[in-house]
């Protein structure tokens, strides 16, 4: 294209479909009326040139960054990649045949080496001219933000179609515009930015582009109201909703026939459906792989009551921890009304606390102990005793508890496509049943419980001197067995990557024998063909090792079966090497093992209730999953593979944690997060993500690590502003404390808990209706999206634990408070500061 005409690229694109229409000259005059006649004549000649039939064969092999394949069109054979095929077909729909314009568009795709080279040259030239070029963030550390659940549903199909229209305001002012897409109930228009509109404006529209070809009785115009406005540097887009206060049945029939007859030619607008497939697939990667436990809180008569929990294969061991000796779930101990209200008393974005717990086994009975940070502060004489003793127990746990609001209506997740597509789509778009909504109607909050336990949160507290004579005083933090907590029902959203068979929660003592060494532990769950168990000690052997397991507690309930030295094979080992997944060995003895567990499960289905696959209310697991997806408080991130490198692909969050989002937004353009802190350390690139994803397998529990970040937003250079280091890169606690002090002196210290897992296959079945729909109109684009989604290799969570880490290394409350926002000064003590000072960390 002539360089003089490049500035009119958008107008040329609008007019391509109209070049062979009889009223082309009139439409040209309307659309390009503000362009000088000489330039308008050049535009017309350029369009005529682009519309000339073309017979050239296109062979892109070796010319594009893509895999080329044979593509036939009307007896012509081309070699095109997927991007070129999409451009070819789109341009053919615009021109109506293979033309010069089609040929030039295909030879100018973004992945064409010639185009990429020219673009790089322009960027280099621009950089040289600009003397004050800021140091840029490496582009592959930027990831687009993609909030889960945020996509629109269409009530009807929209057809991409450009035609000239004339719009009239209430005061009869006339303006020309061009349609972008058309539907029975609305329009999207492109119009000059010089005209000013506001939401709610009522407009009358005359369809000038088709009134000469079709007889329309719409002299009074079709009535619309402005529902949305998108402005950019060149123009603005108006989203109009049809008003039906004036009935126009003949126009309605015409428009319905027009869209139905032309939607294949002009292409249905699929933007929202592609967006929905994109986001839903990332949800499908994330939901099975987060380790936090979402607990759904009901508000009744001024009290907060935990009702449900959402389980997956990665968080259920944290749920099972709260099973007592008879497998009754006591998770409700953690979620007292007082603790929930304490969190909600804090400002938005800070409605959280830290919980510490351990259990004590006496006379084969489990006694649970827990304390929140605030409860320990209220008992200063017992604080060190609790932390020092609890951290010495194998059952020691450290949690972060975050509370935030939710709405029951978020449980409804319709498809992005209209009911009119098919009966199957209409059925899937139905809202939850009244019976289900009655179970959700009083839910007001989600309390997210995340297990942060690691050697740093254990060894620091183990250094506290312990006076065992005072241990009886810890009874105040014990949960009385005669006052059971609220019952929490646990549900799982059923996704494609689930087990071959149902596993049931059962905590029972075992003895594992390997090479004459006997290790003790407990089962976490059981099934007919396998078990998952947690050992009290380190397992030193490898995967596929044959072991023998004895079940002393279960042996007491049966004389029919011998439960000693049953053979199993190790199938998975946790990173800490104390959690094993075992599969029964198929031999003569295994028949007896399978028969016992089959009978045990059959006879105790009512007791094995904590991990539900059969829902008492159909759809409640999916409803809870949808609610959580709309309220993810931490930052979910996704990693893709480019060659041999792992790079950020996307992030998803509803977080309002200012400290975390400020760090991730540093020098990132709108709509993106900067994940430099995960990849670049103070001493160069860090290999945590690379090495973890190279070794971890899908469906394994995420690997957890602790990241220290020195953040100085006053620096322009990202390498100077963000200096990261994983906790295990320091040799001692003193070095960690020194890093924190230096970070605070120069700016701000931020500590993150990083969880990283390997993705499995996306659950395509769950998206099949939408995939089938886009496949009808844009099969190549659908394939491109599918390939992109399959290239997601890793999924993780980022959790702000700064206050916990600073507390662990003995920083005082004022320092912790000041570090929460390094950009502000607090010359006077606010109420919040005084609370912190009274609640010395």
Tab-separated table of N, CA, C and O in Angstrom, residues 412-520:
chain	number	residue	atom	x	y	z
A	412	UNK	N	-23.742	-18.825	39.374
A	412	UNK	CA	-24.273	-19.064	38.028
A	412	UNK	C	-23.243	-18.682	36.978
A	412	UNK	O	-22.789	-17.542	36.941
A	413	UNK	N	-22.871	-19.613	36.139
A	413	UNK	CA	-21.886	-19.370	35.085
A	413	UNK	C	-22.456	-19.860	33.746
A	413	UNK	O	-22.215	-20.988	33.332
A	414	UNK	N	-23.264	-19.023	33.070
A	414	UNK	CA	-23.813	-19.447	31.778
A	414	UNK	C	-22.733	-19.494	30.711
A	414	UNK	O	-21.633	-18.961	30.887
A	415	UNK	N	-23.048	-20.132	29.588
A	415	UNK	CA	-22.141	-20.122	28.447
A	415	UNK	C	-22.117	-18.719	27.843
A	415	UNK	O	-22.962	-17.874	28.143
A	416	UNK	N	-21.147	-18.485	26.983
A	416	UNK	CA	-21.021	-17.165	26.355
A	416	UNK	C	-21.900	-17.047	25.120
A	416	UNK	O	-21.913	-15.999	24.477
A	417	UNK	N	-22.613	-18.095	24.768
A	417	UNK	CA	-23.404	-18.113	23.537
A	417	UNK	C	-24.894	-18.147	23.884
A	417	UNK	O	-25.291	-18.528	24.983
A	418	UNK	N	-25.701	-17.740	22.923
A	418	UNK	CA	-27.122	-17.514	23.164
A	418	UNK	C	-27.911	-18.822	23.246
A	418	UNK	O	-27.544	-19.844	22.650
A	419	UNK	N	-29.031	-18.778	23.964
A	419	UNK	CA	-29.917	-19.937	24.084
A	419	UNK	C	-30.397	-20.432	22.729
A	419	UNK	O	-30.663	-21.626	22.544
A	420	UNK	N	-30.531	-19.513	21.778
A	420	UNK	CA	-31.115	-19.861	20.479
A	420	UNK	C	-30.235	-20.794	19.652
A	420	UNK	O	-30.696	-21.353	18.652
A	421	UNK	N	-28.981	-20.990	20.038
A	421	UNK	CA	-28.079	-21.835	19.244
A	421	UNK	C	-28.568	-23.278	19.214
A	421	UNK	O	-28.590	-23.928	18.168
A	422	UNK	N	-28.950	-23.811	20.380
A	422	UNK	CA	-29.423	-25.202	20.444
A	422	UNK	C	-30.104	-25.438	21.783
A	422	UNK	O	-29.950	-24.654	22.726
A	423	UNK	N	-30.841	-26.537	21.862
A	423	UNK	CA	-31.481	-26.907	23.125
A	423	UNK	C	-30.443	-27.252	24.184
A	423	UNK	O	-30.641	-26.990	25.367
A	424	UNK	N	-29.316	-27.847	23.752
A	424	UNK	CA	-28.254	-28.196	24.695
A	424	UNK	C	-27.677	-26.935	25.341
A	424	UNK	O	-27.460	-26.886	26.559
A	425	UNK	N	-27.444	-25.906	24.519
A	425	UNK	CA	-26.926	-24.639	25.047
A	425	UNK	C	-27.943	-24.001	25.985
A	425	UNK	O	-27.588	-23.509	27.066
A	426	UNK	N	-29.200	-24.018	25.594
A	426	UNK	CA	-30.244	-23.443	26.439
A	426	UNK	C	-30.295	-24.134	27.786
A	426	UNK	O	-30.457	-23.490	28.831
A	427	UNK	N	-30.117	-25.467	27.782
A	427	UNK	CA	-30.144	-26.226	29.035
A	427	UNK	C	-28.959	-25.858	29.922
A	427	UNK	O	-29.097	-25.681	31.133
A	428	UNK	N	-27.776	-25.691	29.310
A	428	UNK	CA	-26.589	-25.345	30.086
A	428	UNK	C	-26.640	-23.916	30.620
A	428	UNK	O	-25.968	-23.603	31.602
A	429	UNK	N	-27.428	-23.062	29.976
A	429	UNK	CA	-27.528	-21.672	30.423
A	429	UNK	C	-28.551	-21.471	31.535
A	429	UNK	O	-28.691	-20.353	32.043
A	430	UNK	N	-29.246	-22.522	31.901
A	430	UNK	CA	-30.249	-22.394	32.951
A	430	UNK	C	-29.592	-22.041	34.283
A	430	UNK	O	-28.543	-22.582	34.636
A	431	UNK	N	-30.181	-21.138	35.045
A	431	UNK	CA	-29.617	-20.784	36.361
A	431	UNK	C	-29.733	-21.951	37.332
A	431	UNK	O	-30.478	-22.909	37.092
A	432	UNK	N	-28.992	-21.900	38.456
A	432	UNK	CA	-29.079	-22.973	39.449
A	432	UNK	C	-30.516	-23.162	39.929
A	432	UNK	O	-31.317	-22.225	39.951
A	433	UNK	N	-30.825	-24.378	40.336
A	433	UNK	CA	-32.174	-24.693	40.789
A	433	UNK	C	-32.486	-23.962	42.092
A	433	UNK	O	-31.581	-23.648	42.875
A	434	UNK	N	-33.777	-23.709	42.357
A	434	UNK	CA	-34.149	-23.086	43.644
A	434	UNK	C	-33.646	-23.890	44.836
A	434	UNK	O	-33.269	-23.304	45.860
A	435	UNK	N	-33.632	-25.215	44.708
A	435	UNK	CA	-33.155	-26.046	45.816
A	435	UNK	C	-31.688	-25.766	46.115
A	435	UNK	O	-31.273	-25.646	47.278
A	436	UNK	N	-30.886	-25.645	45.045
A	436	UNK	CA	-29.469	-25.346	45.237
A	436	UNK	C	-29.275	-23.938	45.796
A	436	UNK	O	-28.500	-23.725	46.737
A	437	UNK	N	-29.986	-22.959	45.237
A	437	UNK	CA	-29.824	-21.580	45.699
A	437	UNK	C	-30.257	-21.421	47.153
A	437	UNK	O	-29.733	-20.570	47.873
A	438	UNK	N	-31.204	-22.249	47.589
A	438	UNK	CA	-31.612	-22.164	48.992
A	438	UNK	C	-30.478	-22.569	49.925
A	438	UNK	O	-30.419	-22.123	51.077
A	439	UNK	N	-29.561	-23.436	49.429
A	439	UNK	CA	-28.408	-23.840	50.232
A	439	UNK	C	-27.310	-22.779	50.227
A	439	UNK	O	-26.417	-22.802	51.076
A	440	UNK	N	-27.366	-21.882	49.247
A	440	UNK	CA	-26.313	-20.877	49.103
A	440	UNK	C	-26.747	-19.482	49.536
A	440	UNK	O	-25.904	-18.590	49.690
A	441	UNK	N	-28.048	-19.276	49.753
A	441	UNK	CA	-28.586	-17.920	49.859
A	441	UNK	C	-28.039	-17.120	51.040
A	441	UNK	O	-27.996	-15.887	50.993
A	442	UNK	N	-27.609	-17.804	52.114
A	442	UNK	CA	-27.117	-17.074	53.284
A	442	UNK	C	-25.595	-16.942	53.306
A	442	UNK	O	-25.045	-16.388	54.265
A	443	UNK	N	-24.916	-17.461	52.275
A	443	UNK	CA	-23.455	-17.343	52.227
A	443	UNK	C	-23.078	-15.894	51.927
A	443	UNK	O	-23.603	-15.273	51.003
A	444	UNK	N	-22.150	-15.365	52.698
A	444	UNK	CA	-21.752	-13.963	52.531
A	444	UNK	C	-20.250	-13.769	52.348
A	444	UNK	O	-19.828	-12.734	51.842
A	445	UNK	N	-19.426	-14.737	52.792
A	445	UNK	CA	-17.978	-14.568	52.751
A	445	UNK	C	-17.283	-15.882	52.381
A	445	UNK	O	-17.835	-16.969	52.583
A	446	UNK	N	-16.075	-15.731	51.859
A	446	UNK	CA	-15.162	-16.864	51.682
A	446	UNK	C	-13.986	-16.641	52.624
A	446	UNK	O	-13.388	-15.556	52.639
A	447	UNK	N	-13.678	-17.660	53.412
A	447	UNK	CA	-12.483	-17.624	54.262
A	447	UNK	C	-11.470	-18.573	53.634
A	447	UNK	O	-11.688	-19.783	53.589
A	448	UNK	N	-10.380	-18.018	53.126
A	448	UNK	CA	-9.389	-18.825	52.419
A	448	UNK	C	-8.263	-19.196	53.377
A	448	UNK	O	-7.577	-18.327	53.914
A	449	UNK	N	-8.070	-20.487	53.544
A	449	UNK	CA	-7.050	-21.005	54.458
A	449	UNK	C	-5.896	-21.573	53.634
A	449	UNK	O	-6.091	-22.461	52.814
A	450	UNK	N	-4.678	-21.040	53.849
A	450	UNK	CA	-3.507	-21.492	53.091
A	450	UNK	C	-2.436	-21.981	54.052
A	450	UNK	O	-2.014	-21.252	54.962
A	451	UNK	N	-1.997	-23.210	53.831
A	451	UNK	CA	-0.950	-23.814	54.661
A	451	UNK	C	0.410	-23.265	54.233
A	451	UNK	O	0.845	-23.466	53.104
A	452	UNK	N	1.094	-22.564	55.145
A	452	UNK	CA	2.397	-21.959	54.857
A	452	UNK	C	3.547	-22.705	55.534
A	452	UNK	O	4.681	-22.250	55.506
A	453	UNK	N	3.249	-23.847	56.148
A	453	UNK	CA	4.239	-24.533	56.969
A	453	UNK	C	5.462	-24.945	56.153
A	453	UNK	O	5.341	-25.604	55.125
A	454	UNK	N	6.624	-24.513	56.607
A	454	UNK	CA	7.890	-24.957	56.006
A	454	UNK	C	8.970	-24.861	57.086
A	454	UNK	O	8.687	-24.524	58.236
A	455	UNK	N	10.184	-25.147	56.705
A	455	UNK	CA	11.249	-25.164	57.714
A	455	UNK	C	11.509	-23.789	58.302
A	455	UNK	O	11.918	-23.661	59.454
A	456	UNK	N	11.246	-22.720	57.526
A	456	UNK	CA	11.478	-21.374	58.043
A	456	UNK	C	10.445	-21.029	59.108
A	456	UNK	O	10.760	-20.368	60.098
A	457	UNK	N	9.202	-21.432	58.900
A	457	UNK	CA	8.145	-21.172	59.869
A	457	UNK	C	8.161	-22.175	61.017
A	457	UNK	O	7.294	-22.135	61.885
A	458	UNK	N	9.096	-23.089	60.985
A	458	UNK	CA	9.214	-24.082	62.055
A	458	UNK	C	10.492	-23.858	62.857
A	458	UNK	O	10.464	-23.710	64.082
A	459	UNK	N	11.627	-23.782	62.161
A	459	UNK	CA	12.917	-23.697	62.850
A	459	UNK	C	13.069	-22.400	63.641
A	459	UNK	O	13.681	-22.394	64.714
A	460	UNK	N	12.520	-21.292	63.134
A	460	UNK	CA	12.626	-20.024	63.865
A	460	UNK	C	11.950	-20.123	65.228
A	460	UNK	O	12.479	-19.652	66.236
A	461	UNK	N	10.755	-20.725	65.249
A	461	UNK	CA	10.034	-20.844	66.509
A	461	UNK	C	10.621	-21.926	67.411
A	461	UNK	O	10.488	-21.857	68.632
A	462	UNK	N	11.280	-22.905	66.814
A	462	UNK	CA	11.899	-23.954	67.627
A	462	UNK	C	13.070	-23.420	68.453
A	462	UNK	O	13.484	-24.049	69.434
A	463	UNK	N	13.583	-22.259	68.068
A	463	UNK	CA	14.687	-21.658	68.818
A	463	UNK	C	14.221	-20.991	70.113
A	463	UNK	O	15.043	-20.592	70.939
A	464	UNK	N	12.907	-20.841	70.258
A	464	UNK	CA	12.377	-20.226	71.478
A	464	UNK	C	12.583	-21.190	72.645
A	464	UNK	O	12.204	-22.357	72.566
A	465	UNK	N	13.196	-20.755	73.754
A	465	UNK	CA	13.379	-21.642	74.919
A	465	UNK	C	12.029	-22.149	75.429
A	465	UNK	O	11.030	-21.420	75.423
A	466	UNK	N	11.997	-23.396	75.852
A	466	UNK	CA	10.742	-24.024	76.238
A	466	UNK	C	10.778	-24.442	77.704
A	466	UNK	O	11.674	-25.180	78.131
A	467	UNK	N	9.807	-23.977	78.474
A	467	UNK	CA	9.648	-24.372	79.877
A	467	UNK	C	8.493	-25.373	79.937
A	467	UNK	O	7.322	-25.007	79.990
A	468	UNK	N	8.827	-26.653	79.944
A	468	UNK	CA	7.810	-27.698	79.872
A	468	UNK	C	6.909	-27.724	81.103
A	468	UNK	O	5.786	-28.250	81.043
A	469	UNK	N	7.368	-27.180	82.193
A	469	UNK	CA	6.537	-27.163	83.405
A	469	UNK	C	5.276	-26.320	83.205
A	469	UNK	O	4.273	-26.500	83.905
A	470	UNK	N	5.325	-25.384	82.244
A	470	UNK	CA	4.182	-24.502	82.008
A	470	UNK	C	3.228	-25.026	80.940
A	470	UNK	O	2.219	-24.362	80.629
A	471	UNK	N	3.519	-26.195	80.348
A	471	UNK	CA	2.707	-26.698	79.235
A	471	UNK	C	1.221	-26.844	79.565
A	471	UNK	O	0.373	-26.606	78.694
A	472	UNK	N	0.853	-27.238	80.795
A	472	UNK	CA	-0.592	-27.344	81.083
A	472	UNK	C	-1.355	-26.039	80.844
A	472	UNK	O	-2.572	-26.061	80.635
A	473	UNK	N	-0.663	-24.908	80.876
A	473	UNK	CA	-1.328	-23.622	80.676
A	473	UNK	C	-1.815	-23.434	79.239
A	473	UNK	O	-2.640	-22.546	78.961
A	474	UNK	N	-1.318	-24.277	78.313
A	474	UNK	CA	-1.745	-24.172	76.916
A	474	UNK	C	-3.164	-24.692	76.704
A	474	UNK	O	-3.708	-24.605	75.596
A	475	UNK	N	-3.743	-25.224	77.755
A	475	UNK	CA	-5.095	-25.763	77.648
A	475	UNK	C	-6.084	-24.719	77.143
A	475	UNK	O	-7.100	-25.031	76.515
A	476	UNK	N	-5.793	-23.443	77.401
A	476	UNK	CA	-6.678	-22.365	76.967
A	476	UNK	C	-6.818	-22.332	75.443
A	476	UNK	O	-7.833	-21.843	74.908
A	477	UNK	N	-5.817	-22.851	74.722
A	477	UNK	CA	-5.870	-22.874	73.256
A	477	UNK	C	-6.388	-24.218	72.715
A	477	UNK	O	-6.470	-24.393	71.505
A	478	UNK	N	-6.705	-25.148	73.599
A	478	UNK	CA	-7.223	-26.441	73.161
A	478	UNK	C	-8.697	-26.350	72.804
A	478	UNK	O	-9.453	-25.539	73.348
A	479	UNK	N	-9.133	-27.191	71.877
A	479	UNK	CA	-10.532	-27.233	71.460
A	479	UNK	C	-11.217	-28.394	72.177
A	479	UNK	O	-10.896	-29.560	71.913
A	480	UNK	N	-12.141	-28.106	73.078
A	480	UNK	CA	-12.773	-29.164	73.880
A	480	UNK	C	-13.505	-30.174	72.998
A	480	UNK	O	-14.273	-29.790	72.107
A	481	UNK	N	-13.281	-31.450	73.271
A	481	UNK	CA	-13.926	-32.503	72.485
A	481	UNK	C	-15.429	-32.566	72.753
A	481	UNK	O	-16.186	-33.058	71.916
A	482	UNK	N	-15.840	-32.083	73.910
A	482	UNK	CA	-17.269	-32.122	74.224
A	482	UNK	C	-18.038	-30.925	73.656
A	482	UNK	O	-19.242	-30.795	73.862
A	483	UNK	N	-17.334	-30.018	72.943
A	483	UNK	CA	-17.991	-28.911	72.256
A	483	UNK	C	-17.538	-28.925	70.794
A	483	UNK	O	-16.657	-28.164	70.389
A	484	UNK	N	-18.115	-29.840	69.994
A	484	UNK	CA	-17.679	-29.979	68.601
A	484	UNK	C	-17.937	-28.712	67.807
A	484	UNK	O	-18.875	-27.956	68.114
A	485	UNK	N	-17.126	-28.457	66.781
A	485	UNK	CA	-17.313	-27.251	65.965
A	485	UNK	C	-18.465	-27.427	64.990
A	485	UNK	O	-19.054	-28.501	64.873
A	486	UNK	N	-18.757	-26.355	64.263
A	486	UNK	CA	-19.756	-26.435	63.196
A	486	UNK	C	-19.289	-27.449	62.144
A	486	UNK	O	-18.104	-27.512	61.803
A	487	UNK	N	-20.235	-28.225	61.652
A	487	UNK	CA	-19.896	-29.215	60.631
A	487	UNK	C	-19.687	-28.528	59.279
A	487	UNK	O	-20.537	-27.765	58.822
A	488	UNK	N	-18.541	-28.780	58.653
A	488	UNK	CA	-18.237	-28.231	57.325
A	488	UNK	C	-18.337	-29.358	56.311
A	488	UNK	O	-17.614	-30.359	56.399
A	489	UNK	N	-19.232	-29.213	55.348
A	489	UNK	CA	-19.356	-30.207	54.280
A	489	UNK	C	-18.325	-29.894	53.194
A	489	UNK	O	-18.178	-28.739	52.784
A	490	UNK	N	-17.661	-30.930	52.733
A	490	UNK	CA	-16.602	-30.762	51.742
A	490	UNK	C	-17.083	-31.276	50.392
A	490	UNK	O	-17.585	-32.396	50.287
A	491	UNK	N	-16.936	-30.435	49.373
A	491	UNK	CA	-17.351	-30.800	48.021
A	491	UNK	C	-16.191	-30.571	47.066
A	491	UNK	O	-15.328	-29.731	47.293
A	492	UNK	N	-16.235	-31.319	45.980
A	492	UNK	CA	-15.196	-31.163	44.957
A	492	UNK	C	-15.863	-30.842	43.633
A	492	UNK	O	-16.864	-31.451	43.261
A	493	UNK	N	-15.295	-29.889	42.915
A	493	UNK	CA	-15.726	-29.652	41.541
A	493	UNK	C	-15.135	-30.744	40.668
A	493	UNK	O	-13.930	-30.989	40.690
A	494	UNK	N	-15.983	-31.422	39.916
A	494	UNK	CA	-15.526	-32.570	39.136
A	494	UNK	C	-14.937	-32.095	37.809
A	494	UNK	O	-15.652	-31.655	36.926
A	495	UNK	N	-13.652	-32.203	37.673
A	495	UNK	CA	-12.963	-31.807	36.459
A	495	UNK	C	-12.411	-33.055	35.777
A	495	UNK	O	-12.420	-34.151	36.331
A	496	UNK	N	-11.907	-32.890	34.564
A	496	UNK	CA	-11.526	-34.051	33.748
A	496	UNK	C	-10.356	-34.820	34.325
A	496	UNK	O	-10.235	-36.013	34.110
A	497	UNK	N	-9.484	-34.132	35.065
A	497	UNK	CA	-8.259	-34.771	35.530
A	497	UNK	C	-8.445	-35.541	36.834
A	497	UNK	O	-7.528	-35.668	37.618
A	498	UNK	N	-9.657	-36.028	37.112
A	498	UNK	CA	-9.851	-36.688	38.384
A	498	UNK	C	-9.358	-38.128	38.330
A	498	UNK	O	-9.014	-38.668	37.289
A	499	UNK	N	-9.335	-38.776	39.475
A	499	UNK	CA	-8.791	-40.114	39.613
A	499	UNK	C	-9.609	-41.130	38.818
A	499	UNK	O	-10.771	-40.930	38.522
A	500	UNK	N	-8.977	-42.282	38.562
A	500	UNK	CA	-9.702	-43.352	37.892
A	500	UNK	C	-10.786	-43.928	38.791
A	500	UNK	O	-11.750	-44.512	38.318
A	501	UNK	N	-10.597	-43.831	40.079
A	501	UNK	CA	-11.588	-44.338	41.028
A	501	UNK	C	-11.705	-43.367	42.191
A	501	UNK	O	-10.807	-42.571	42.456
A	502	UNK	N	-12.837	-43.459	42.886
A	502	UNK	CA	-13.081	-42.568	44.013
A	502	UNK	C	-12.167	-42.913	45.175
A	502	UNK	O	-11.978	-44.081	45.511
A	503	UNK	N	-11.612	-41.885	45.800
A	503	UNK	CA	-10.812	-42.081	47.009
A	503	UNK	C	-11.572	-41.509	48.199
A	503	UNK	O	-12.199	-40.466	48.088
A	504	UNK	N	-11.468	-42.199	49.316
A	504	UNK	CA	-12.222	-41.816	50.493
A	504	UNK	C	-11.274	-41.438	51.621
A	504	UNK	O	-10.244	-42.086	51.832
A	505	UNK	N	-11.651	-40.395	52.335
A	505	UNK	CA	-10.845	-39.956	53.466
A	505	UNK	C	-10.903	-40.991	54.585
A	505	UNK	O	-11.975	-41.397	55.013
A	506	UNK	N	-9.738	-41.402	55.015
A	506	UNK	CA	-9.666	-42.314	56.165
A	506	UNK	C	-8.292	-42.161	56.800
A	506	UNK	O	-7.273	-42.380	56.136
A	507	UNK	N	-8.264	-41.798	58.064
A	507	UNK	CA	-6.996	-41.644	58.776
A	507	UNK	C	-6.841	-42.826	59.721
A	507	UNK	O	-7.601	-42.981	60.684
A	508	UNK	N	-5.860	-43.662	59.413
A	508	UNK	CA	-5.644	-44.880	60.196
A	508	UNK	C	-4.156	-45.176	60.240
A	508	UNK	O	-3.433	-44.961	59.256
A	509	UNK	N	-3.680	-45.675	61.373
A	509	UNK	CA	-2.251	-45.955	61.529
A	509	UNK	C	-1.812	-47.084	60.602
A	509	UNK	O	-2.548	-48.042	60.358
A	510	UNK	N	-0.571	-46.947	60.116
A	510	UNK	CA	0.016	-47.989	59.255
A	510	UNK	C	1.472	-48.205	59.665
A	510	UNK	O	2.090	-47.363	60.337
A	511	UNK	N	2.001	-49.318	59.212
A	511	UNK	CA	3.440	-49.603	59.304
A	511	UNK	C	3.912	-50.014	57.918
A	511	UNK	O	3.351	-50.935	57.315
A	512	UNK	N	4.900	-49.305	57.417
A	512	UNK	CA	5.423	-49.578	56.083
A	512	UNK	C	6.801	-50.206	56.210
A	512	UNK	O	7.686	-49.657	56.888
A	513	UNK	N	6.977	-51.332	55.552
A	513	UNK	CA	8.252	-52.045	55.599
A	513	UNK	C	8.935	-51.984	54.236
A	513	UNK	O	8.324	-52.307	53.210
A	514	UNK	N	10.188	-51.531	54.235
A	514	UNK	CA	10.982	-51.509	53.018
A	514	UNK	C	12.404	-51.914	53.400
A	514	UNK	O	13.047	-51.281	54.252
A	515	UNK	N	12.876	-52.995	52.804
A	515	UNK	CA	14.218	-53.528	53.076
A	515	UNK	C	14.471	-53.680	54.583
A	515	UNK	O	15.457	-53.169	55.122
A	516	UNK	N	13.552	-54.350	55.250
A	516	UNK	CA	13.637	-54.658	56.678
A	516	UNK	C	13.605	-53.428	57.578
A	516	UNK	O	13.788	-53.524	58.789
A	517	UNK	N	13.356	-52.251	57.004
A	517	UNK	CA	13.176	-51.034	57.798
A	517	UNK	C	11.681	-50.772	57.949
A	517	UNK	O	10.941	-50.819	56.957
A	518	UNK	N	11.221	-50.510	59.167
A	518	UNK	CA	9.805	-50.276	59.434
A	518	UNK	C	9.585	-48.787	59.701
A	518	UNK	O	10.203	-48.204	60.607
A	519	UNK	N	8.704	-48.169	58.916
A	519	UNK	CA	8.357	-46.753	59.061
A	519	UNK	C	6.894	-46.655	59.460
A	519	UNK	O	6.046	-47.380	58.930
A	520	UNK	N	6.590	-45.741	60.373
A	520	UNK	CA	5.219	-45.571	60.830
A	520	UNK	C	4.598	-44.313	60.232
A	520	UNK	O	5.297	-43.363	59.859
